[in-house]
Amino acid sequence: METKRETTPAIQLSGITKTFESVIANHNINLTVHRGEILALLGENGSGKTTLMNILAGIYKPDSGSIAIDGNPIVIHSPEDANNHGIGMIHQHFKLVEVHTAADNIILGDKKLGTFLKASRRERIKELSERYHLHIDPNKKVYNMSVSEKQTVEILKVLYRGADILILDEPTAVLTPQEATRLFEILRHMREQGCAIIIITHKLDEVMAISDRVTILRKGESVATVNTRETDVHKLTELMVGKAVELSIERPPVSHDGNLLEIHHLSVRNEDGVDALRDVTFDLNQGEILGVAGLAGSGQKELCETLAGLMKPYAGAVLYKNENIIGKTPAEIIKIGISMSFIPEDRLGMGLAASMSMVDNMLLKSYNKEKGPFLKRKGARALAGSLVEQLQIVTPNIDTPVRRLSGGNVQKVLLGREIESNPNVLITAYPVRGLDINSSYTIYNALNQQKEKGVGILFIGEDLDVMLELCDRIMVLCHGRITGIVNAKETTKEALGLMMADAAEKKEGKA
């Protein structure tokens, strides 16, 4: 049996094709993963990675092609079927019940032994934790956990259901560098235990650090599978994009003087009445990109929405030319001379109207300036056409609803519209989240162009390597407090990670 497992792939996808109406998401894809192996799945947005993994996880059914597990042909009709065949998927956005304990979440949905946490189940959780080095307090409530602890619970969930083939979708997107290192240690140990692991990620340095082989998809087809030790970041990028890409982010020197915004002792409660920002003080300068780093939920969202006039703090001030803008509506903020553009993380919820075209989404920014009862679309059509060319937006036409565009192209539409309004201040939250490398660099270049015009940019990000290259200064938030503001040229990813995780507690301990 062991010999078969060594020579026969744990997973073999053959000729997988999947279409959605006229769009070919996957075309004749072949993919193999062996036990005791970590395979990275790379590709630009819209290349078919997620569709392919959703087929393996039982969310979609292929139009044609076959799936074999350990050499045995199978048909996967549902996620439950996938579980029964030992396939577990850990999604980027965790699916946990916050008010329940780790142990409760792990057994939820397991119909075999009822709904109670019996002694045998506790022993099973303990055995899995020890075997895979997954250290977690089974009695800890999820709402008290760090992001990495929640991820550990998600991994234990799929292992508890018998999975030994794991799919991880962007597993380090919300982790500090230290937590990512810990995750990689866990995955390597799982590999040693004979698990077959697939990782979907956009971070090429992580591909090189953790994978054994890499499969690259482009435009719905598999273009190559390579051994990681025989390739490098530049070769992988070229395979993804189809051409050579320069992998360096420019950081034009700051050539403007003076503050644009001064934030003093800002304190904000979220909609649940919990302090999201506590005594936050900083300034944003002309011609500067100020990065904001922090684990998810550290106050980034509330900071953005407060500066944009969408939330009201209970203490503190935001000064523009010595005038406090707190309490003013977005329209009033614009009226006193602040041209502020807000690019939220929820692109199709807060940023754009999903069912409307590019043209109509351009009008949303300027319709109130129109005179007369009728909207004039000529200017908006010209702007939409110009953005398609400037930012290389892929769309059937400018009248296509934006919900039908890929994530990268939606982000380009939103960023382009906000930039064209000639802002003094640009607030952007996770502008390249989930985007492929080509789209990401287009956006970095656009931000740098605004910086050179003297725009002050607040850049909420999660990729610390990018922030160290792109930003002039980096501010770190931890539990709603600032734990440091540093010069990007003079710090390291590890130092930022420590500030993101527990710098405040360490300082208090030293005091």
Coordinates of C-alpha atoms in Angstrom, one line a residue:
M1 CA 0.0 0.0 0.0
E2 CA 2.8 2.4 0.9
T3 CA 4.5 1.7 -2.5
K4 CA 1.3 2.7 -4.3
R5 CA 1.1 5.9 -2.4
E6 CA 4.6 6.8 -3.3
T7 CA 4.3 6.2 -7.0
T8 CA 0.6 7.0 -7.6
P9 CA -0.5 10.7 -7.2
A10 CA -2.8 11.5 -4.3
I11 CA -4.7 13.7 -6.7
Q12 CA -4.8 13.5 -10.5
L13 CA -7.0 15.9 -12.5
S14 CA -7.2 15.0 -16.2
G15 CA -8.6 17.2 -18.9
I16 CA -10.7 19.4 -16.6
T17 CA -12.8 21.9 -18.5
K18 CA -15.3 24.3 -17.0
T19 CA -17.3 27.1 -18.7
F20 CA -19.6 29.7 -17.4
E21 CA -21.8 30.7 -20.4
S22 CA -19.3 32.1 -22.9
V23 CA -16.4 32.3 -20.5
I24 CA -13.9 29.3 -20.4
A25 CA -12.6 29.2 -16.8
N26 CA -10.7 26.0 -17.2
H27 CA -9.6 24.4 -20.4
N28 CA -8.3 20.8 -20.5
I29 CA -6.2 21.2 -17.3
N30 CA -4.1 18.3 -16.0
L31 CA -2.7 18.5 -12.5
T32 CA -1.1 16.0 -10.1
V33 CA -0.2 16.2 -6.4
H34 CA 1.7 13.5 -4.5
R35 CA 1.5 12.6 -0.9
G36 CA 4.3 14.2 1.1
E37 CA 4.3 17.2 -1.3
I38 CA 3.3 20.9 -1.3
L39 CA 2.2 22.2 -4.6
A40 CA 1.8 25.9 -5.2
L41 CA -0.9 27.0 -7.7
L42 CA 0.0 30.3 -9.4
G43 CA -1.8 32.5 -11.9
E44 CA -3.1 35.9 -12.6
N45 CA -6.7 37.0 -11.6
G46 CA -9.1 35.2 -13.9
S47 CA -6.6 32.4 -14.7
G48 CA -8.9 29.7 -13.3
K49 CA -7.1 28.8 -10.0
T50 CA -10.1 29.2 -7.8
T51 CA -12.5 27.5 -10.2
L52 CA -10.2 24.5 -10.4
M53 CA -9.9 24.2 -6.6
N54 CA -13.6 24.7 -6.2
I55 CA -14.1 21.7 -8.6
L56 CA -11.8 19.6 -6.4
A57 CA -13.6 20.8 -3.2
G58 CA -17.0 19.9 -4.6
I59 CA -18.4 23.4 -5.1
Y60 CA -18.5 23.1 -8.9
K61 CA -18.8 20.2 -11.2
P62 CA -16.6 20.0 -14.3
D63 CA -18.1 20.0 -17.8
S64 CA -15.6 17.4 -18.8
G65 CA -12.5 15.6 -17.4
S66 CA -11.8 13.2 -14.6
I67 CA -10.6 13.1 -11.0
A68 CA -8.7 10.3 -9.4
I69 CA -7.6 9.9 -5.7
D70 CA -4.7 7.5 -5.1
G71 CA -5.3 6.1 -8.6
N72 CA -9.1 5.5 -8.0
P73 CA -11.5 7.4 -10.3
I74 CA -14.1 9.3 -8.3
V75 CA -16.9 11.8 -8.9
I76 CA -17.3 14.7 -6.5
H77 CA -20.9 16.0 -6.3
S78 CA -20.7 18.2 -3.2
P79 CA -18.3 19.5 -0.5
E80 CA -19.5 16.5 1.6
D81 CA -18.3 14.2 -1.1
A82 CA -15.0 15.9 -1.1
N83 CA -14.7 15.5 2.7
N84 CA -15.6 11.8 2.4
H85 CA -12.7 11.4 -0.1
G86 CA -10.2 13.1 2.4
I87 CA -10.2 16.5 0.7
G88 CA -10.4 19.6 2.9
M89 CA -10.3 23.3 1.9
I90 CA -9.2 26.1 4.2
H91 CA -10.7 29.3 2.8
Q92 CA -9.1 32.8 3.2
H93 CA -12.1 34.0 5.1
F94 CA -12.6 31.7 8.1
K95 CA -15.9 30.0 8.6
L96 CA -16.0 29.8 12.4
V97 CA -18.8 30.5 15.0
E98 CA -17.2 33.2 17.1
V99 CA -19.1 32.5 20.3
H100 CA -18.2 28.8 20.4
T101 CA -15.0 27.3 21.6
A102 CA -12.3 25.8 19.4
A103 CA -13.4 22.3 20.2
D104 CA -17.1 23.1 19.4
N105 CA -16.1 24.6 16.0
I106 CA -14.0 21.5 15.2
I107 CA -16.8 19.0 15.7
L108 CA -19.6 21.2 14.2
G109 CA -21.1 19.5 11.2
D110 CA -19.7 16.0 12.1
K111 CA -22.9 13.9 12.0
K112 CA -21.3 10.6 12.9
L113 CA -21.3 10.8 16.7
G114 CA -24.0 13.4 17.5
T115 CA -23.6 17.0 18.5
F116 CA -21.9 16.7 22.0
L117 CA -18.2 17.0 22.8
K118 CA -17.7 13.5 24.2
A119 CA -14.4 12.2 25.7
S120 CA -13.6 10.3 22.6
R121 CA -13.8 13.5 20.5
R122 CA -11.6 15.4 23.0
E123 CA -9.0 12.6 22.6
R124 CA -9.3 12.7 18.8
I125 CA -8.7 16.5 18.9
K126 CA -5.7 16.1 21.2
E127 CA -4.2 13.3 19.1
L128 CA -4.5 15.4 15.9
S129 CA -3.0 18.5 17.7
E130 CA 0.0 16.5 18.9
R131 CA 0.5 14.6 15.6
Y132 CA 0.6 17.8 13.5
H133 CA 2.0 20.2 16.0
L134 CA -1.2 22.3 16.0
H135 CA -1.2 23.9 19.4
I136 CA -4.6 25.3 20.5
D137 CA -6.6 25.6 23.7
P138 CA -9.8 23.6 22.9
N139 CA -11.8 25.5 25.4
K140 CA -10.9 29.0 24.2
K141 CA -13.7 31.0 22.5
V142 CA -13.0 32.0 18.9
Y143 CA -13.7 35.7 19.6
N144 CA -10.7 35.7 22.0
M145 CA -8.3 34.2 19.4
S146 CA -5.6 35.7 17.3
V147 CA -5.9 35.3 13.5
S148 CA -3.3 32.5 13.5
E149 CA -5.2 30.6 16.2
K150 CA -8.4 30.8 14.1
Q151 CA -6.5 29.4 11.2
T152 CA -5.2 26.6 13.3
V153 CA -8.8 25.8 14.3
E154 CA -9.8 25.7 10.6
I155 CA -6.9 23.3 9.8
L156 CA -7.9 21.1 12.7
K157 CA -11.5 21.1 11.4
V158 CA -10.6 19.5 8.1
L159 CA -8.1 17.1 9.7
Y160 CA -10.8 16.0 12.2
R161 CA -13.1 15.1 9.3
G162 CA -10.3 12.8 8.0
A163 CA -8.8 15.1 5.4
D164 CA -5.2 14.3 4.3
I165 CA -5.5 16.3 1.1
L166 CA -5.5 20.0 1.9
I167 CA -6.2 23.1 -0.2
L168 CA -5.2 26.5 1.4
D169 CA -6.4 29.7 -0.3
E170 CA -4.1 32.6 0.3
P171 CA -3.2 31.2 3.8
T172 CA -0.9 34.1 4.9
A173 CA -3.0 37.0 3.7
V174 CA -3.8 38.1 7.3
L175 CA -0.8 36.8 9.2
T176 CA 2.2 38.6 10.6
P177 CA 5.6 37.4 9.3
Q178 CA 6.1 35.4 12.5
E179 CA 2.7 33.7 12.2
A180 CA 3.4 32.9 8.6
T181 CA 6.7 31.3 9.6
R182 CA 4.8 29.2 12.2
L183 CA 2.2 28.2 9.6
F184 CA 5.0 27.0 7.2
E185 CA 6.5 24.9 10.0
I186 CA 3.1 23.3 10.5
L187 CA 2.7 22.6 6.7
R188 CA 6.2 21.1 6.5
H189 CA 5.3 18.8 9.4
M190 CA 2.1 17.8 7.7
R191 CA 4.0 17.1 4.5
E192 CA 6.3 14.8 6.6
Q193 CA 3.2 13.0 7.8
G194 CA 2.2 12.2 4.2
C195 CA -0.4 14.9 3.5
A196 CA -0.8 16.3 0.0
I197 CA -1.1 20.1 0.1
I198 CA -2.1 22.7 -2.4
I199 CA -1.5 26.4 -1.7
I200 CA -3.0 29.2 -3.8
T201 CA -1.0 32.3 -3.2
H202 CA 0.2 35.5 -5.0
K203 CA 3.3 35.8 -2.9
L204 CA 6.2 34.5 -4.9
D205 CA 8.7 34.6 -2.0
E206 CA 6.4 32.2 -0.1
V207 CA 6.1 29.9 -3.1
M208 CA 9.9 29.7 -3.2
A209 CA 10.0 29.1 0.6
I210 CA 7.3 26.4 1.1
S211 CA 6.5 24.5 -2.1
D212 CA 8.1 21.5 -3.8
R213 CA 6.5 22.1 -7.2
V214 CA 4.6 24.9 -8.9
T215 CA 1.8 24.7 -11.4
I216 CA 1.1 27.9 -13.3
L217 CA -2.2 28.7 -14.9
R218 CA -2.7 31.4 -17.6
K219 CA -6.0 32.2 -19.2
G220 CA -7.7 29.0 -18.0
E221 CA -4.9 26.7 -19.1
S222 CA -2.0 25.0 -17.4
V223 CA 1.1 26.4 -19.0
A224 CA 3.8 24.7 -16.9
T225 CA 4.6 22.7 -13.8
V226 CA 8.1 23.2 -12.5
N227 CA 10.3 22.0 -9.6
T228 CA 10.6 24.9 -7.2
R229 CA 14.4 24.4 -6.6
E230 CA 14.9 24.6 -10.4
T231 CA 13.2 28.0 -10.9
D232 CA 13.2 31.6 -9.5
V233 CA 10.8 34.5 -9.0
H234 CA 11.5 36.1 -12.3
K235 CA 10.9 32.8 -14.3
L236 CA 7.6 32.2 -12.4
T237 CA 6.4 35.7 -13.1
E238 CA 7.2 35.4 -16.8
L239 CA 5.2 32.1 -16.9
M240 CA 2.3 33.7 -15.1
V241 CA 2.1 36.9 -17.3
G242 CA 3.5 35.5 -20.5
K243 CA 6.2 38.1 -20.7
A244 CA 9.1 39.5 -18.6
V245 CA 7.9 41.8 -15.7
E246 CA 10.2 44.2 -13.8
L247 CA 9.7 43.2 -10.1
S248 CA 10.8 46.4 -8.4
I249 CA 8.6 49.1 -7.0
E250 CA 9.9 52.7 -7.5
R251 CA 9.9 55.0 -4.5
P252 CA 10.2 58.6 -5.8
P253 CA 11.8 60.9 -3.3
V254 CA 9.5 63.2 -1.4
S255 CA 9.7 66.6 -3.0
H256 CA 6.8 68.4 -1.3
D257 CA 6.8 70.1 2.1
G258 CA 4.0 70.6 4.6
N259 CA 1.3 68.6 6.3
L260 CA -2.0 67.9 4.6
L261 CA -3.8 66.3 7.6
E262 CA -3.0 66.4 11.3
I263 CA -4.7 63.7 13.4
H264 CA -4.8 64.4 17.2
H265 CA -5.8 61.9 19.9
L266 CA -8.5 60.2 17.7
S267 CA -10.7 57.7 19.5
V268 CA -13.5 55.8 17.7
R269 CA -16.0 53.2 18.8
N270 CA -17.3 50.6 16.2
E271 CA -20.9 49.8 15.7
D272 CA -20.8 47.3 18.6
G273 CA -19.7 50.1 21.0
V274 CA -16.1 48.7 21.3
D275 CA -13.1 51.0 21.1
A276 CA -11.7 50.5 17.6
L277 CA -9.2 53.4 17.7
R278 CA -7.7 54.7 21.0
D279 CA -5.8 58.0 21.2
V280 CA -4.4 57.9 17.7
T281 CA -2.1 60.8 16.7
F282 CA -0.1 61.2 13.4
D283 CA 0.2 63.4 10.4
L284 CA 0.0 62.9 6.6
N285 CA 2.3 65.0 4.5
Q286 CA 2.2 66.2 0.9
G287 CA 3.8 63.9 -1.6
E288 CA 4.0 61.0 0.8
I289 CA 2.8 57.5 1.0
L290 CA 2.1 56.7 4.6
G291 CA 1.6 52.9 5.0
V292 CA -0.7 51.5 7.8
A293 CA 0.2 48.0 8.9
G294 CA -1.7 45.8 11.4
L295 CA -3.5 42.6 11.8
A296 CA -7.1 42.4 10.6
G297 CA -9.4 44.3 13.0
S298 CA -6.7 46.6 14.4
G299 CA -8.7 49.7 13.5
Q300 CA -7.7 50.2 9.9
K301 CA -11.3 50.2 8.6
E302 CA -12.5 52.7 11.3
L303 CA -9.5 55.0 10.6
C304 CA -10.3 55.1 6.9
E305 CA -14.0 55.7 7.4
T306 CA -13.5 58.4 10.1
L307 CA -11.1 60.4 7.9
A308 CA -13.5 60.1 5.0
G309 CA -16.4 61.5 7.1
L310 CA -18.3 58.2 7.3
M311 CA -17.8 57.6 11.1
K312 CA -17.8 60.1 14.0
P313 CA -15.2 59.7 16.7
Y314 CA -16.0 60.4 20.4
A315 CA -12.7 62.2 20.9
G316 CA -9.9 63.8 19.0
A317 CA -9.6 66.1 15.9
V318 CA -8.6 65.8 12.3
L319 CA -7.2 69.2 11.1
Y320 CA -6.9 70.4 7.5
K321 CA -5.3 73.8 7.3
N322 CA -6.0 74.2 11.0
E323 CA -9.7 73.5 10.5
N324 CA -11.3 70.5 12.3
I325 CA -13.2 68.4 9.8
I326 CA -14.7 66.1 12.5
G327 CA -18.5 66.2 12.4
K328 CA -18.6 67.3 8.8
T329 CA -20.3 65.3 6.1
P330 CA -18.3 64.1 3.0
A331 CA -20.0 66.8 1.0
E332 CA -19.0 69.5 3.5
I333 CA -15.4 68.2 3.6
I334 CA -15.2 68.7 -0.1
K335 CA -16.8 72.1 0.1
I336 CA -14.1 73.5 2.4
G337 CA -11.4 72.6 -0.1
I338 CA -10.4 69.0 0.7
S339 CA -10.5 66.8 -2.4
M340 CA -10.4 63.5 -0.6
S341 CA -10.8 60.1 -2.4
F342 CA -11.7 57.0 -0.4
I343 CA -11.0 53.6 -1.9
P344 CA -12.6 51.1 0.5
E345 CA -11.7 47.4 0.9
D346 CA -15.2 46.5 -0.1
R347 CA -15.0 47.3 -3.8
L348 CA -18.5 46.3 -4.8
G349 CA -20.2 47.1 -1.5
M350 CA -19.0 50.6 -0.7
G351 CA -16.8 51.5 -3.7
L352 CA -18.8 50.8 -6.8
A353 CA -22.4 50.0 -7.8
A354 CA -22.0 46.5 -9.0
S355 CA -25.0 46.4 -11.4
M356 CA -24.0 49.6 -13.1
S357 CA -21.5 50.1 -16.0
M358 CA -18.2 51.8 -15.9
V359 CA -19.8 54.9 -17.4
D360 CA -22.5 55.2 -14.7
N361 CA -19.9 54.5 -12.0
M362 CA -17.9 57.4 -13.3
L363 CA -21.1 59.6 -13.1
L364 CA -21.6 58.7 -9.4
K365 CA -18.6 60.8 -8.6
S366 CA -19.7 63.9 -10.5
Y367 CA -23.4 63.8 -11.1
N368 CA -24.1 66.4 -8.4
K369 CA -22.1 68.9 -10.4
E370 CA -24.4 68.7 -13.4
K371 CA -26.7 71.6 -14.2
G372 CA -30.2 70.9 -15.5
P373 CA -32.5 67.9 -15.1
F374 CA -30.6 65.6 -17.5
L375 CA -27.3 63.8 -16.9
K376 CA -24.7 64.3 -19.6
R377 CA -22.8 61.0 -20.2
K378 CA -20.3 62.2 -22.8
G379 CA -17.6 63.2 -20.3
A380 CA -18.1 60.0 -18.3
R381 CA -17.8 57.9 -21.4
A382 CA -14.6 59.6 -22.4
L383 CA -13.2 59.1 -18.9
A384 CA -14.2 55.4 -18.9
G385 CA -12.5 54.9 -22.2
S386 CA -9.4 56.7 -21.1
L387 CA -9.1 54.6 -17.9
V388 CA -9.4 51.4 -19.9
E389 CA -6.4 52.4 -22.0
Q390 CA -4.3 53.9 -19.1
L391 CA -4.8 51.1 -16.6
Q392 CA -5.2 48.2 -19.0
I393 CA -8.7 47.4 -17.8
V394 CA -10.0 44.2 -19.4
T395 CA -13.8 44.5 -20.1
P396 CA -16.0 43.6 -23.0
N397 CA -16.9 47.3 -23.2
I398 CA -17.5 50.3 -21.0
D399 CA -21.2 49.6 -20.7
T400 CA -20.6 46.1 -19.1
P401 CA -21.8 45.9 -15.5
V402 CA -18.7 46.1 -13.3
R403 CA -19.8 43.0 -11.3
R404 CA -18.9 41.0 -14.4
L405 CA -15.3 42.1 -14.3
S406 CA -12.5 40.3 -12.4
G407 CA -11.4 41.6 -9.0
G408 CA -8.3 43.2 -10.5
N409 CA -10.2 45.1 -13.1
V410 CA -12.9 46.2 -10.6
Q411 CA -10.1 47.6 -8.5
K412 CA -8.6 49.5 -11.5
V413 CA -12.0 51.0 -12.2
L414 CA -12.4 52.2 -8.6
L415 CA -8.8 53.5 -8.3
G416 CA -8.9 55.2 -11.7
R417 CA -12.2 57.0 -10.9
E418 CA -10.9 58.3 -7.6
I419 CA -7.5 59.5 -9.1
E420 CA -9.2 61.3 -11.9
S421 CA -11.1 63.5 -9.3
N422 CA -7.7 65.1 -8.6
P423 CA -7.6 64.5 -4.8
N424 CA -5.3 66.2 -2.3
V425 CA -5.7 63.1 0.0
L426 CA -6.1 59.6 -1.3
I427 CA -7.1 56.9 1.3
T428 CA -6.8 53.4 -0.1
A429 CA -7.5 50.2 1.8
Y430 CA -5.9 46.9 0.6
P431 CA -5.8 48.2 -3.1
V432 CA -4.1 45.1 -4.4
R433 CA -5.7 42.4 -2.2
G434 CA -6.2 39.2 -4.2
L435 CA -4.7 40.8 -7.4
D436 CA -2.2 39.2 -9.6
I437 CA 1.3 40.7 -9.9
N438 CA 0.7 42.5 -13.2
S439 CA -2.4 44.3 -11.9
S440 CA -0.7 45.1 -8.6
Y441 CA 2.3 46.8 -10.3
T442 CA -0.1 48.9 -12.4
I443 CA -1.7 50.2 -9.2
Y444 CA 1.7 50.8 -7.5
N445 CA 2.7 52.9 -10.5
A446 CA -0.6 54.9 -10.4
L447 CA -0.1 55.6 -6.7
N448 CA 3.4 56.8 -7.3
Q449 CA 2.2 59.2 -10.0
Q450 CA -0.2 60.7 -7.5
K451 CA 2.6 61.0 -4.9
E452 CA 4.7 63.0 -7.4
K453 CA 1.8 65.4 -7.9
G454 CA 1.9 66.2 -4.1
V455 CA -1.0 64.0 -3.1
G456 CA -0.9 62.6 0.4
I457 CA -1.7 58.9 0.3
L458 CA -2.8 56.7 3.2
F459 CA -2.0 53.2 2.1
I460 CA -3.7 50.4 4.2
G461 CA -1.8 47.2 3.3
E462 CA -1.1 43.6 4.3
D463 CA 2.0 42.7 2.3
L464 CA 4.9 44.0 4.4
D465 CA 7.4 43.5 1.6
V466 CA 5.4 45.8 -0.7
M467 CA 5.0 48.4 2.1
L468 CA 8.7 48.5 2.7
E469 CA 9.3 49.2 -1.0
L470 CA 6.4 51.5 -1.7
C471 CA 5.8 53.6 1.4
D472 CA 7.9 56.5 2.8
R473 CA 6.8 55.9 6.4
I474 CA 4.9 53.0 8.0
M475 CA 2.5 53.4 10.9
V476 CA 1.6 50.2 12.8
L477 CA -1.7 49.7 14.6
C478 CA -2.2 47.1 17.3
H479 CA -5.6 46.8 19.1
G480 CA -6.5 50.3 17.9
R481 CA -3.4 51.9 19.2
I482 CA -0.3 53.1 17.3
T483 CA 2.7 51.0 18.3
G484 CA 5.2 52.8 16.1
I485 CA 5.7 55.1 13.1
V486 CA 9.0 54.3 11.3
N487 CA 10.9 55.3 8.2
A488 CA 10.4 52.5 5.7
K489 CA 14.0 52.6 4.6
E490 CA 15.2 52.1 8.2
T491 CA 13.1 49.1 9.4
T492 CA 12.6 45.4 8.6
K493 CA 9.6 43.1 8.1
E494 CA 10.4 41.3 11.3
A495 CA 10.4 44.6 13.3
L496 CA 7.0 45.5 11.8
G497 CA 5.7 42.0 12.6
L498 CA 6.6 42.4 16.3
M499 CA 4.9 45.8 16.5
M500 CA 1.8 44.3 14.8
A501 CA 1.6 41.5 17.3
D502 CA 2.6 42.5 20.7
A503 CA 4.9 45.6 20.9
A504 CA 2.5 47.5 23.1
E505 CA 2.4 44.7 25.7
K506 CA 6.2 44.4 25.6
K507 CA 6.6 48.1 26.2
E508 CA 4.2 47.9 29.2
G509 CA 6.2 44.9 30.5
K510 CA 9.5 46.8 30.4
A511 CA 7.9 49.8 32.1

